[in-house]
Amino acid sequence: MQIQEYLYQRFSRVSDFYSAQTEELTLSCSQDQPVFEILEYLAEPTQASLAVVNDQSSVIGIISERDVIRHIAAHKNIGSKVIVGDIMTADPITVELSSSCVDALRAMLDGKFR
């Protein structure tokens, strides 16, 4: 199965979980935002990461719960001046929509990310 097919099947079920609240989900942030500003989004039960985008809306990184935890483990805290760009994973590995789900899983396993 290709990723495009998988996404089509998933999106065809949007009505199963769509609500006014899901329409307002924050899915991205900027690298200049303080980490404290995005923690509330990462705490949502349906969201474990945010895309980090530049001024042209191009994805330049990703910030995940794991990035935050790694920072805290290394520094024993997260200061109010820490910004997303300080701890995000830059240049995330991506796959094409035409890639197979197996290829995407292989990239995840090889890159050791979820």
Tab-separated table of N, CA and C in Angstrom:
chain	number	residue	atom	x	y	z
A	1	MET	N	0.851	-1.179	0.000
A	1	MET	CA	0.000	0.000	0.000
A	1	MET	C	0.894	1.238	0.000
A	2	GLN	N	0.534	2.208	-0.803
A	2	GLN	CA	1.267	3.471	-0.830
A	2	GLN	C	0.739	4.404	0.251
A	3	ILE	N	1.582	5.308	0.692
A	3	ILE	CA	1.188	6.267	1.723
A	3	ILE	C	-0.017	7.068	1.261
A	4	GLN	N	-0.028	7.437	-0.005
A	4	GLN	CA	-1.146	8.211	-0.541
A	4	GLN	C	-2.460	7.448	-0.372
A	5	GLU	N	-2.447	6.146	-0.636
A	5	GLU	CA	-3.646	5.327	-0.458
A	5	GLU	C	-4.052	5.269	1.014
A	6	TYR	N	-3.055	5.067	1.872
A	6	TYR	CA	-3.323	4.999	3.303
A	6	TYR	C	-3.957	6.295	3.800
A	7	LEU	N	-3.377	7.424	3.410
A	7	LEU	CA	-3.921	8.714	3.842
A	7	LEU	C	-5.329	8.930	3.303
A	8	TYR	N	-5.566	8.508	2.077
A	8	TYR	CA	-6.911	8.654	1.507
A	8	TYR	C	-7.913	7.864	2.355
A	9	GLN	N	-7.545	6.647	2.713
A	9	GLN	CA	-8.441	5.829	3.531
A	9	GLN	C	-8.666	6.468	4.895
A	10	ARG	N	-7.606	6.997	5.496
A	10	ARG	CA	-7.731	7.649	6.803
A	10	ARG	C	-8.577	8.910	6.691
A	11	PHE	N	-8.308	9.733	5.678
A	11	PHE	CA	-9.044	10.991	5.544
A	11	PHE	C	-10.491	10.749	5.141
A	12	SER	N	-10.769	9.615	4.533
A	12	SER	CA	-12.157	9.334	4.184
A	12	SER	C	-12.967	9.063	5.444
A	13	ARG	N	-12.282	8.856	6.585
A	13	ARG	CA	-12.959	8.608	7.852
A	13	ARG	C	-12.919	9.835	8.755
A	14	VAL	N	-12.589	11.001	8.198
A	14	VAL	CA	-12.478	12.220	9.003
A	14	VAL	C	-13.753	12.479	9.790
A	15	SER	N	-14.889	12.204	9.202
A	15	SER	CA	-16.145	12.480	9.900
A	15	SER	C	-16.280	11.670	11.191
A	16	ASP	N	-15.511	10.570	11.303
A	16	ASP	CA	-15.553	9.765	12.523
A	16	ASP	C	-15.022	10.527	13.733
A	17	PHE	N	-14.088	11.455	13.509
A	17	PHE	CA	-13.493	12.154	14.647
A	17	PHE	C	-13.472	13.672	14.486
A	18	TYR	N	-14.106	14.193	13.468
A	18	TYR	CA	-14.128	15.633	13.247
A	18	TYR	C	-15.012	16.339	14.277
A	19	SER	N	-14.528	17.459	14.746
A	19	SER	CA	-15.330	18.318	15.603
A	19	SER	C	-14.829	19.743	15.424
A	20	ALA	N	-15.528	20.691	15.977
A	20	ALA	CA	-15.083	22.086	15.895
A	20	ALA	C	-13.717	22.241	16.556
A	21	GLN	N	-13.444	21.450	17.598
A	21	GLN	CA	-12.158	21.530	18.286
A	21	GLN	C	-11.014	21.009	17.409
A	22	THR	N	-11.234	19.940	16.660
A	22	THR	CA	-10.151	19.403	15.840
A	22	THR	C	-9.811	20.343	14.694
A	23	GLU	N	-10.777	21.116	14.238
A	23	GLU	CA	-10.510	22.065	13.157
A	23	GLU	C	-9.543	23.155	13.606
A	24	GLU	N	-9.510	23.429	14.890
A	24	GLU	CA	-8.683	24.506	15.422
A	24	GLU	C	-7.333	24.030	15.956
A	25	LEU	N	-6.971	22.776	15.709
A	25	LEU	CA	-5.695	22.267	16.210
A	25	LEU	C	-4.515	23.038	15.628
A	26	THR	N	-3.548	23.315	16.460
A	26	THR	CA	-2.299	23.917	16.019
A	26	THR	C	-1.380	22.777	15.599
A	27	LEU	N	-0.921	22.809	14.353
A	27	LEU	CA	-0.104	21.719	13.829
A	27	LEU	C	1.328	22.127	13.543
A	28	SER	N	1.622	23.432	13.679
A	28	SER	CA	2.980	23.894	13.398
A	28	SER	C	3.337	25.059	14.311
A	29	CYS	N	4.617	25.386	14.310
A	29	CYS	CA	5.121	26.512	15.086
A	29	CYS	C	6.348	27.065	14.362
A	30	SER	N	6.901	28.155	14.883
A	30	SER	CA	8.111	28.714	14.279
A	30	SER	C	9.305	28.382	15.164
A	31	GLN	N	10.479	28.427	14.576
A	31	GLN	CA	11.684	28.103	15.343
A	31	GLN	C	12.021	29.163	16.379
A	32	ASP	N	11.423	30.343	16.262
A	32	ASP	CA	11.692	31.436	17.201
A	32	ASP	C	10.752	31.448	18.404
A	33	GLN	N	9.755	30.587	18.427
A	33	GLN	CA	8.814	30.564	19.539
A	33	GLN	C	9.450	29.975	20.786
A	34	PRO	N	9.143	30.548	21.946
A	34	PRO	CA	9.604	29.927	23.194
A	34	PRO	C	8.964	28.547	23.354
A	35	VAL	N	9.732	27.598	23.837
A	35	VAL	CA	9.215	26.239	24.022
A	35	VAL	C	8.018	26.247	24.959
A	36	PHE	N	8.036	27.104	25.973
A	36	PHE	CA	6.901	27.166	26.898
A	36	PHE	C	5.579	27.441	26.171
A	37	GLU	N	5.620	28.172	25.057
A	37	GLU	CA	4.388	28.476	24.309
A	37	GLU	C	3.796	27.258	23.620
A	38	ILE	N	4.608	26.291	23.296
A	38	ILE	CA	4.087	25.139	22.545
A	38	ILE	C	3.809	23.921	23.412
A	39	LEU	N	4.206	23.959	24.678
A	39	LEU	CA	4.015	22.794	25.543
A	39	LEU	C	2.556	22.386	25.659
A	40	GLU	N	1.660	23.361	25.681
A	40	GLU	CA	0.239	23.013	25.791
A	40	GLU	C	-0.234	22.190	24.599
A	41	TYR	N	0.344	22.436	23.419
A	41	TYR	CA	-0.041	21.665	22.227
A	41	TYR	C	0.526	20.255	22.294
A	42	LEU	N	1.768	20.135	22.750
A	42	LEU	CA	2.379	18.818	22.859
A	42	LEU	C	1.712	17.983	23.948
A	43	ALA	N	1.048	18.628	24.890
A	43	ALA	CA	0.359	17.916	25.963
A	43	ALA	C	-0.988	17.344	25.525
A	44	GLU	N	-1.477	17.757	24.365
A	44	GLU	CA	-2.750	17.234	23.875
A	44	GLU	C	-2.635	15.732	23.628
A	45	PRO	N	-3.659	14.963	23.958
A	45	PRO	CA	-3.569	13.510	23.800
A	45	PRO	C	-3.430	13.044	22.350
A	46	THR	N	-3.827	13.868	21.403
A	46	THR	CA	-3.755	13.460	19.987
A	46	THR	C	-2.543	14.035	19.276
A	47	GLN	N	-1.676	14.712	19.986
A	47	GLN	CA	-0.588	15.412	19.322
A	47	GLN	C	0.720	15.202	20.079
A	48	ALA	N	1.701	14.627	19.424
A	48	ALA	CA	2.989	14.369	20.059
A	48	ALA	C	4.101	15.216	19.454
A	49	SER	N	3.782	15.976	18.418
A	49	SER	CA	4.809	16.788	17.767
A	49	SER	C	4.160	17.914	16.973
A	50	LEU	N	4.995	18.874	16.608
A	50	LEU	CA	4.569	19.973	15.742
A	50	LEU	C	5.592	20.126	14.626
A	51	ALA	N	5.122	20.440	13.443
A	51	ALA	CA	6.039	20.790	12.358
A	51	ALA	C	6.595	22.176	12.662
A	52	VAL	N	7.868	22.379	12.393
A	52	VAL	CA	8.482	23.692	12.550
A	52	VAL	C	8.621	24.262	11.142
A	53	VAL	N	7.988	25.414	10.917
A	53	VAL	CA	7.969	25.996	9.571
A	53	VAL	C	8.633	27.367	9.567
A	54	ASN	N	9.159	27.730	8.390
A	54	ASN	CA	9.759	29.061	8.239
A	54	ASN	C	8.714	30.044	7.727
A	55	ASP	N	9.141	31.246	7.398
A	55	ASP	CA	8.213	32.292	6.946
A	55	ASP	C	7.499	31.944	5.645
A	56	GLN	N	8.064	31.027	4.870
A	56	GLN	CA	7.441	30.601	3.613
A	56	GLN	C	6.592	29.340	3.798
A	57	SER	N	6.368	28.958	5.042
A	57	SER	CA	5.584	27.771	5.410
A	57	SER	C	6.231	26.464	4.966
A	58	SER	N	7.549	26.475	4.747
A	58	SER	CA	8.270	25.244	4.438
A	58	SER	C	8.694	24.585	5.736
A	59	VAL	N	8.577	23.278	5.788
A	59	VAL	CA	8.973	22.536	6.981
A	59	VAL	C	10.494	22.523	7.070
A	60	ILE	N	10.995	22.998	8.202
A	60	ILE	CA	12.447	23.035	8.427
A	60	ILE	C	12.848	22.147	9.598
A	61	GLY	N	11.864	21.597	10.284
A	61	GLY	CA	12.160	20.736	11.419
A	61	GLY	C	10.893	20.193	12.036
A	62	ILE	N	11.085	19.504	13.124
A	62	ILE	CA	9.965	18.971	13.895
A	62	ILE	C	10.362	19.062	15.361
A	63	ILE	N	9.404	19.355	16.198
A	63	ILE	CA	9.652	19.329	17.641
A	63	ILE	C	8.652	18.362	18.253
A	64	SER	N	9.175	17.462	19.045
A	64	SER	CA	8.341	16.422	19.627
A	64	SER	C	8.482	16.406	21.146
A	65	GLU	N	7.601	15.645	21.767
A	65	GLU	CA	7.702	15.442	23.206
A	65	GLU	C	9.105	14.949	23.562
A	66	ARG	N	9.615	14.066	22.740
A	66	ARG	CA	10.934	13.478	22.996
A	66	ARG	C	12.030	14.542	22.963
A	67	ASP	N	11.948	15.508	22.043
A	67	ASP	CA	12.936	16.594	22.003
A	67	ASP	C	12.937	17.373	23.316
A	68	VAL	N	11.751	17.647	23.836
A	68	VAL	CA	11.631	18.385	25.088
A	68	VAL	C	12.215	17.569	26.239
A	69	ILE	N	11.877	16.292	26.305
A	69	ILE	CA	12.378	15.422	27.371
A	69	ILE	C	13.894	15.305	27.304
A	70	ARG	N	14.449	15.168	26.097
A	70	ARG	CA	15.909	15.083	25.965
A	70	ARG	C	16.579	16.348	26.489
A	71	HIS	N	15.996	17.506	26.186
A	71	HIS	CA	16.566	18.766	26.669
A	71	HIS	C	16.536	18.817	28.197
A	72	ILE	N	15.400	18.451	28.764
A	72	ILE	CA	15.268	18.477	30.217
A	72	ILE	C	16.245	17.484	30.854
A	73	ALA	N	16.398	16.305	30.273
A	73	ALA	CA	17.320	15.311	30.819
A	73	ALA	C	18.761	15.821	30.790
A	74	ALA	N	19.117	16.531	29.730
A	74	ALA	CA	20.491	17.025	29.598
A	74	ALA	C	20.760	18.246	30.464
A	75	HIS	N	19.753	19.110	30.635
A	75	HIS	CA	19.959	20.383	31.331
A	75	HIS	C	19.274	20.464	32.693
A	76	LYS	N	18.504	19.435	33.026
A	76	LYS	CA	17.780	19.356	34.304
A	76	LYS	C	16.680	20.402	34.457
A	77	ASN	N	16.401	21.152	33.409
A	77	ASN	CA	15.276	22.095	33.394
A	77	ASN	C	15.081	22.590	31.958
A	78	ILE	N	14.078	23.412	31.796
A	78	ILE	CA	13.870	24.065	30.503
A	78	ILE	C	13.594	25.529	30.805
A	79	GLY	N	14.566	26.358	30.549
A	79	GLY	CA	14.460	27.777	30.865
A	79	GLY	C	13.451	28.495	29.996
A	80	SER	N	12.973	29.609	30.480
A	80	SER	CA	11.959	30.378	29.756
A	80	SER	C	12.507	30.989	28.472
A	81	LYS	N	13.812	31.031	28.303
A	81	LYS	CA	14.404	31.610	27.091
A	81	LYS	C	14.737	30.568	26.029
A	82	VAL	N	14.483	29.299	26.319
A	82	VAL	CA	14.746	28.244	25.337
A	82	VAL	C	13.687	28.346	24.242
A	83	ILE	N	14.147	28.403	23.004
A	83	ILE	CA	13.221	28.499	21.875
A	83	ILE	C	13.187	27.177	21.117
A	84	VAL	N	12.160	27.026	20.320
A	84	VAL	CA	11.954	25.799	19.555
A	84	VAL	C	13.205	25.447	18.754
A	85	GLY	N	13.813	26.434	18.097
A	85	GLY	CA	14.995	26.179	17.281
A	85	GLY	C	16.164	25.606	18.059
A	86	ASP	N	16.196	25.820	19.357
A	86	ASP	CA	17.279	25.288	20.192
A	86	ASP	C	17.197	23.779	20.364
A	87	ILE	N	15.997	23.234	20.322
A	87	ILE	CA	15.849	21.812	20.654
A	87	ILE	C	15.152	20.984	19.581
A	88	MET	N	14.663	21.612	18.522
A	88	MET	CA	13.955	20.871	17.475
A	88	MET	C	14.894	19.924	16.733
A	89	THR	N	14.319	18.970	16.050
A	89	THR	CA	15.064	18.120	15.141
A	89	THR	C	14.992	18.788	13.774
A	90	ALA	N	16.144	19.266	13.293
A	90	ALA	CA	16.188	19.966	12.002
A	90	ALA	C	16.230	18.957	10.856
A	91	ASP	N	15.819	19.429	9.693
A	91	ASP	CA	15.865	18.613	8.465
A	91	ASP	C	15.285	17.215	8.670
A	92	PRO	N	14.014	17.126	9.012
A	92	PRO	CA	13.430	15.806	9.275
A	92	PRO	C	13.445	14.927	8.030
A	93	ILE	N	13.553	13.650	8.272
A	93	ILE	CA	13.498	12.675	7.185
A	93	ILE	C	12.061	12.586	6.712
A	94	THR	N	11.873	12.647	5.407
A	94	THR	CA	10.530	12.586	4.840
A	94	THR	C	10.488	11.524	3.742
A	95	VAL	N	9.291	11.150	3.368
A	95	VAL	CA	9.083	10.243	2.244
A	95	VAL	C	8.037	10.868	1.331
A	96	GLU	N	8.034	10.425	0.109
A	96	GLU	CA	7.058	10.905	-0.878
A	96	GLU	C	5.713	10.221	-0.660
A	97	LEU	N	4.642	10.890	-1.072
A	97	LEU	CA	3.316	10.276	-0.977
A	97	LEU	C	3.243	8.973	-1.764
A	98	SER	N	4.048	8.871	-2.805
A	98	SER	CA	4.033	7.660	-3.634
A	98	SER	C	4.858	6.525	-3.031
A	99	SER	N	5.547	6.781	-1.930
A	99	SER	CA	6.325	5.732	-1.259
A	99	SER	C	5.382	4.697	-0.655
A	100	SER	N	5.893	3.493	-0.506
A	100	SER	CA	5.068	2.465	0.128
A	100	SER	C	5.114	2.658	1.641
A	101	CYS	N	4.104	2.132	2.307
A	101	CYS	CA	4.072	2.198	3.766
A	101	CYS	C	5.260	1.437	4.348
A	102	VAL	N	5.687	0.377	3.698
A	102	VAL	CA	6.839	-0.386	4.155
A	102	VAL	C	8.102	0.476	4.081
A	103	ASP	N	8.257	1.242	2.992
A	103	ASP	CA	9.414	2.144	2.880
A	103	ASP	C	9.387	3.210	3.964
A	104	ALA	N	8.215	3.720	4.284
A	104	ALA	CA	8.096	4.724	5.339
A	104	ALA	C	8.452	4.107	6.689
A	105	LEU	N	7.967	2.916	6.949
A	105	LEU	CA	8.296	2.225	8.194
A	105	LEU	C	9.795	1.956	8.275
A	106	ARG	N	10.395	1.560	7.147
A	106	ARG	CA	11.843	1.306	7.122
A	106	ARG	C	12.609	2.588	7.467
A	107	ALA	N	12.170	3.723	6.917
A	107	ALA	CA	12.825	5.006	7.216
A	107	ALA	C	12.702	5.330	8.702
A	108	MET	N	11.546	5.036	9.282
A	108	MET	CA	11.338	5.282	10.712
A	108	MET	C	12.236	4.389	11.558
A	109	LEU	N	12.318	3.122	11.200
A	109	LEU	CA	13.158	2.198	11.951
A	109	LEU	C	14.637	2.545	11.812
A	110	ASP	N	15.057	2.849	10.580
A	110	ASP	CA	16.462	3.220	10.345
A	110	ASP	C	16.820	4.523	11.072
A	111	GLY	N	15.887	5.477	11.084
A	111	GLY	CA	16.130	6.767	11.738
A	111	GLY	C	15.862	6.754	13.227
A	112	LYS	N	15.315	5.636	13.721
A	112	LYS	CA	15.000	5.475	15.148
A	112	LYS	C	14.052	6.570	15.655
A	113	PHE	N	12.983	6.797	14.904
A	113	PHE	CA	11.951	7.728	15.350
A	113	PHE	C	10.593	7.118	15.101
A	114	ARG	N	9.592	7.692	15.763
A	114	ARG	CA	8.221	7.174	15.644
A	114	ARG	C	7.479	7.917	14.558
